[in-house]
C-alpha cells in the first residue's frame, strides 16, 4: 500500500532542491534553475512513504495579480504514477487555503496537455525560458 503525503515549507527543502536539480538541470539542461523567487515562495514536497518524489513552488505574483505555481518536478523513477497531479493538487489546495481563487503557471509547451487535463486553459502567450518554449496557463479554483 502506497502512502502519499504532502508537506508545505516556507523555505526550499534540500529534498526539493535535489529533485529540481535532477529534473531541470541534469535531464533537461536548464542552467538557471534556482532564483530569488525561491526565497519568497512556498514549497510543496510530495512523499511516497518517507521518499520525496515530487515538488513545486507557488507564490503570489503582483505582476500577474494571482498565485503562480511553478517548478513542478517528479523524480524520473516515479513518473507515470500520477504524482505530478498530486503535487499540483497539493499546491492548488494550499492556494485555496490562502484565499486564492485563480492560479497561473508557465508550462513547457511540450507538456501543456498534462495541464489541460488538470483544468488549465492556455493563454496563447508563448515565450522562451532559456532554450525551451513555454506558455502561460490559468485555472479558476473557485469552480
PDB file of C-alpha atoms in Angstrom:
ATOM      1  CA  UNK A   1       0.000   0.000   0.000  1.00  0.00           C
ATOM      2  CA  UNK A   2       1.334   3.390  -1.029  1.00  0.00           C
ATOM      3  CA  UNK A   3       1.016   6.212   1.473  1.00  0.00           C
ATOM      4  CA  UNK A   4       1.388   9.660  -0.033  1.00  0.00           C
ATOM      5  CA  UNK A   5       1.504  12.884   1.870  1.00  0.00           C
ATOM      6  CA  UNK A   6       2.386  16.469   1.126  1.00  0.00           C
ATOM      7  CA  UNK A   7       4.404  18.859   3.271  1.00  0.00           C
ATOM      8  CA  UNK A   8       4.477  22.616   2.828  1.00  0.00           C
ATOM      9  CA  UNK A   9       7.644  24.612   3.516  1.00  0.00           C
ATOM     10  CA  UNK A  10       8.401  28.335   3.767  1.00  0.00           C
ATOM     11  CA  UNK A  11      11.970  27.703   2.601  1.00  0.00           C
ATOM     12  CA  UNK A  12      13.034  25.313  -0.126  1.00  0.00           C
ATOM     13  CA  UNK A  13      13.967  21.977   1.459  1.00  0.00           C
ATOM     14  CA  UNK A  14      17.090  20.095   0.364  1.00  0.00           C
ATOM     15  CA  UNK A  15      14.951  17.245  -0.996  1.00  0.00           C
ATOM     16  CA  UNK A  16      13.158  19.672  -3.323  1.00  0.00           C
ATOM     17  CA  UNK A  17      16.489  21.097  -4.496  1.00  0.00           C
ATOM     18  CA  UNK A  18      17.721  17.588  -5.263  1.00  0.00           C
ATOM     19  CA  UNK A  19      14.595  16.741  -7.287  1.00  0.00           C
ATOM     20  CA  UNK A  20      14.718  20.013  -9.233  1.00  0.00           C
ATOM     21  CA  UNK A  21      18.437  19.609  -9.972  1.00  0.00           C
ATOM     22  CA  UNK A  22      17.864  16.076 -11.290  1.00  0.00           C
ATOM     23  CA  UNK A  23      14.874  17.019 -13.452  1.00  0.00           C
ATOM     24  CA  UNK A  24      15.610  20.518 -14.701  1.00  0.00           C
ATOM     25  CA  UNK A  25      19.416  20.716 -14.724  1.00  0.00           C
ATOM     26  CA  UNK A  26      20.608  17.149 -15.370  1.00  0.00           C
ATOM     27  CA  UNK A  27      17.711  15.836 -17.500  1.00  0.00           C
ATOM     28  CA  UNK A  28      16.539  18.953 -19.295  1.00  0.00           C
ATOM     29  CA  UNK A  29      19.669  21.104 -19.401  1.00  0.00           C
ATOM     30  CA  UNK A  30      18.389  24.285 -17.754  1.00  0.00           C
ATOM     31  CA  UNK A  31      21.127  26.428 -16.238  1.00  0.00           C
ATOM     32  CA  UNK A  32      19.191  28.945 -14.151  1.00  0.00           C
ATOM     33  CA  UNK A  33      17.027  26.637 -12.044  1.00  0.00           C
ATOM     34  CA  UNK A  34      17.158  28.493  -8.749  1.00  0.00           C
ATOM     35  CA  UNK A  35      16.278  32.169  -8.409  1.00  0.00           C
ATOM     36  CA  UNK A  36      15.118  34.866  -5.994  1.00  0.00           C
ATOM     37  CA  UNK A  37      11.532  33.577  -6.170  1.00  0.00           C
ATOM     38  CA  UNK A  38      12.646  30.523  -4.174  1.00  0.00           C
ATOM     39  CA  UNK A  39      13.258  32.874  -1.242  1.00  0.00           C
ATOM     40  CA  UNK A  40       9.641  34.130  -1.154  1.00  0.00           C
ATOM     41  CA  UNK A  41       7.739  31.089  -2.441  1.00  0.00           C
ATOM     42  CA  UNK A  42       6.063  28.320  -0.500  1.00  0.00           C
ATOM     43  CA  UNK A  43       7.402  24.897  -1.444  1.00  0.00           C
ATOM     44  CA  UNK A  44       5.408  21.685  -1.786  1.00  0.00           C
ATOM     45  CA  UNK A  45       7.078  18.316  -1.304  1.00  0.00           C
ATOM     46  CA  UNK A  46       5.249  15.057  -2.050  1.00  0.00           C
ATOM     47  CA  UNK A  47       6.340  11.900  -0.285  1.00  0.00           C
ATOM     48  CA  UNK A  48       5.638   8.262  -1.057  1.00  0.00           C
ATOM     49  CA  UNK A  49       6.163   6.792   2.395  1.00  0.00           C
ATOM     50  CA  UNK A  50       9.359   8.504   3.520  1.00  0.00           C
ATOM     51  CA  UNK A  51      10.717   9.009  -0.016  1.00  0.00           C
ATOM     52  CA  UNK A  52      10.446  12.526  -1.505  1.00  0.00           C
ATOM     53  CA  UNK A  53       9.144  12.023  -5.055  1.00  0.00           C
ATOM     54  CA  UNK A  54       7.886  15.375  -6.330  1.00  0.00           C
ATOM     55  CA  UNK A  55       7.932  19.092  -5.694  1.00  0.00           C
ATOM     56  CA  UNK A  56       6.742  22.510  -6.823  1.00  0.00           C
ATOM     57  CA  UNK A  57       6.610  26.055  -5.553  1.00  0.00           C
ATOM     58  CA  UNK A  58       3.969  28.764  -5.508  1.00  0.00           C
ATOM     59  CA  UNK A  59       3.877  32.471  -4.752  1.00  0.00           C
ATOM     60  CA  UNK A  60       1.646  35.488  -5.181  1.00  0.00           C
ATOM     61  CA  UNK A  61       2.648  37.486  -8.243  1.00  0.00           C
ATOM     62  CA  UNK A  62       1.867  41.195  -8.108  1.00  0.00           C
ATOM     63  CA  UNK A  63       2.592  41.382 -11.827  1.00  0.00           C
ATOM     64  CA  UNK A  64       0.059  38.650 -12.722  1.00  0.00           C
ATOM     65  CA  UNK A  65      -2.279  39.520  -9.807  1.00  0.00           C
ATOM     66  CA  UNK A  66      -2.732  35.890  -8.779  1.00  0.00           C
ATOM     67  CA  UNK A  67      -0.824  32.944  -7.357  1.00  0.00           C
ATOM     68  CA  UNK A  68       1.661  31.304  -9.698  1.00  0.00           C
ATOM     69  CA  UNK A  69       2.646  27.638  -9.425  1.00  0.00           C
ATOM     70  CA  UNK A  70       5.979  26.608 -10.878  1.00  0.00           C
ATOM     71  CA  UNK A  71       8.943  24.284 -10.934  1.00  0.00           C
ATOM     72  CA  UNK A  72       6.713  21.194 -10.870  1.00  0.00           C
ATOM     73  CA  UNK A  73       9.006  18.176 -10.916  1.00  0.00           C
ATOM     74  CA  UNK A  74       8.739  14.440 -10.213  1.00  0.00           C
ATOM     75  CA  UNK A  75      11.711  12.107  -9.897  1.00  0.00           C
ATOM     76  CA  UNK A  76      12.150  10.081 -13.086  1.00  0.00           C
ATOM     77  CA  UNK A  77      11.666   6.685 -11.450  1.00  0.00           C
ATOM     78  CA  UNK A  78       8.282   7.793 -10.036  1.00  0.00           C
ATOM     79  CA  UNK A  79       6.736   9.176 -13.235  1.00  0.00           C
ATOM     80  CA  UNK A  80       3.616   7.666 -14.748  1.00  0.00           C
ATOM     81  CA  UNK A  81       2.025   7.124 -11.329  1.00  0.00           C
ATOM     82  CA  UNK A  82       0.048  10.401 -11.140  1.00  0.00           C
ATOM     83  CA  UNK A  83       2.481  12.021  -8.717  1.00  0.00           C
ATOM     84  CA  UNK A  84       2.591  15.157 -10.885  1.00  0.00           C
ATOM     85  CA  UNK A  85      -1.160  15.529 -10.413  1.00  0.00           C
ATOM     86  CA  UNK A  86      -0.786  15.096  -6.663  1.00  0.00           C
ATOM     87  CA  UNK A  87       1.933  17.767  -6.428  1.00  0.00           C
ATOM     88  CA  UNK A  88      -0.211  20.181  -8.445  1.00  0.00           C
ATOM     89  CA  UNK A  89      -3.312  19.418  -6.364  1.00  0.00           C
ATOM     90  CA  UNK A  90      -1.318  19.999  -3.179  1.00  0.00           C
ATOM     91  CA  UNK A  91      -0.255  23.446  -4.376  1.00  0.00           C
ATOM     92  CA  UNK A  92      -3.797  24.287  -5.526  1.00  0.00           C
ATOM     93  CA  UNK A  93      -5.215  23.294  -2.125  1.00  0.00           C
ATOM     94  CA  UNK A  94      -2.634  25.451  -0.339  1.00  0.00           C
ATOM     95  CA  UNK A  95      -3.507  28.407  -2.601  1.00  0.00           C
ATOM     96  CA  UNK A  96      -7.226  27.880  -1.899  1.00  0.00           C
ATOM     97  CA  UNK A  97      -6.471  27.775   1.832  1.00  0.00           C
ATOM     98  CA  UNK A  98      -4.770  31.169   1.449  1.00  0.00           C
ATOM     99  CA  UNK A  99      -7.872  32.581  -0.269  1.00  0.00           C
ATOM    100  CA  UNK A 100      -6.593  32.313  -3.836  1.00  0.00           C
ATOM    101  CA  UNK A 101      -9.255  31.898  -6.493  1.00  0.00           C
ATOM    102  CA  UNK A 102      -7.075  31.730  -9.627  1.00  0.00           C
ATOM    103  CA  UNK A 103      -3.693  30.174 -10.324  1.00  0.00           C
ATOM    104  CA  UNK A 104      -1.434  30.501 -13.308  1.00  0.00           C
ATOM    105  CA  UNK A 105       1.637  28.619 -14.420  1.00  0.00           C
ATOM    106  CA  UNK A 106       4.199  28.845 -17.184  1.00  0.00           C
ATOM    107  CA  UNK A 107       4.122  25.379 -18.744  1.00  0.00           C
ATOM    108  CA  UNK A 108       6.658  23.874 -21.070  1.00  0.00           C
ATOM    109  CA  UNK A 109       4.710  23.701 -24.337  1.00  0.00           C
ATOM    110  CA  UNK A 110       5.566  20.020 -24.736  1.00  0.00           C
ATOM    111  CA  UNK A 111       3.601  19.172 -21.570  1.00  0.00           C
ATOM    112  CA  UNK A 112       0.719  21.655 -21.932  1.00  0.00           C
ATOM    113  CA  UNK A 113      -1.702  18.744 -22.480  1.00  0.00           C
ATOM    114  CA  UNK A 114      -0.942  17.497 -18.949  1.00  0.00           C
ATOM    115  CA  UNK A 115      -2.106  20.839 -17.553  1.00  0.00           C
ATOM    116  CA  UNK A 116      -5.151  20.917 -19.846  1.00  0.00           C
ATOM    117  CA  UNK A 117      -6.212  17.613 -18.293  1.00  0.00           C
ATOM    118  CA  UNK A 118      -5.860  19.231 -14.848  1.00  0.00           C
ATOM    119  CA  UNK A 119      -8.276  22.018 -15.813  1.00  0.00           C
ATOM    120  CA  UNK A 120      -5.819  24.663 -17.021  1.00  0.00           C
ATOM    121  CA  UNK A 121      -6.535  26.821 -20.068  1.00  0.00           C
ATOM    122  CA  UNK A 122      -3.819  28.212 -22.311  1.00  0.00           C
ATOM    123  CA  UNK A 123      -3.491  31.989 -22.554  1.00  0.00           C
ATOM    124  CA  UNK A 124      -1.873  31.909 -26.025  1.00  0.00           C
ATOM    125  CA  UNK A 125       1.280  33.544 -24.693  1.00  0.00           C
ATOM    126  CA  UNK A 126       4.272  31.596 -25.999  1.00  0.00           C
ATOM    127  CA  UNK A 127       7.594  32.716 -24.531  1.00  0.00           C
ATOM    128  CA  UNK A 128      11.066  31.276 -24.144  1.00  0.00           C
ATOM    129  CA  UNK A 129      12.532  30.210 -20.830  1.00  0.00           C
ATOM    130  CA  UNK A 130      16.188  29.632 -21.609  1.00  0.00           C
ATOM    131  CA  UNK A 131      16.020  27.377 -24.698  1.00  0.00           C
ATOM    132  CA  UNK A 132      12.513  25.980 -24.099  1.00  0.00           C
ATOM    133  CA  UNK A 133       9.154  27.338 -25.333  1.00  0.00           C
ATOM    134  CA  UNK A 134       6.606  27.884 -22.555  1.00  0.00           C
ATOM    135  CA  UNK A 135       3.005  29.052 -22.437  1.00  0.00           C
ATOM    136  CA  UNK A 136       1.066  30.742 -19.660  1.00  0.00           C
ATOM    137  CA  UNK A 137      -1.954  28.750 -18.442  1.00  0.00           C
ATOM    138  CA  UNK A 138      -4.694  29.589 -15.942  1.00  0.00           C
ATOM    139  CA  UNK A 139      -7.127  27.701 -13.723  1.00  0.00           C
ATOM    140  CA  UNK A 140     -10.077  29.044 -11.775  1.00  0.00           C
ATOM    141  CA  UNK A 141     -10.021  27.403  -8.328  1.00  0.00           C
ATOM    142  CA  UNK A 142     -13.413  28.750  -7.301  1.00  0.00           C
ATOM    143  CA  UNK A 143     -15.286  26.284  -9.526  1.00  0.00           C
TER     144      UNK A 143
END
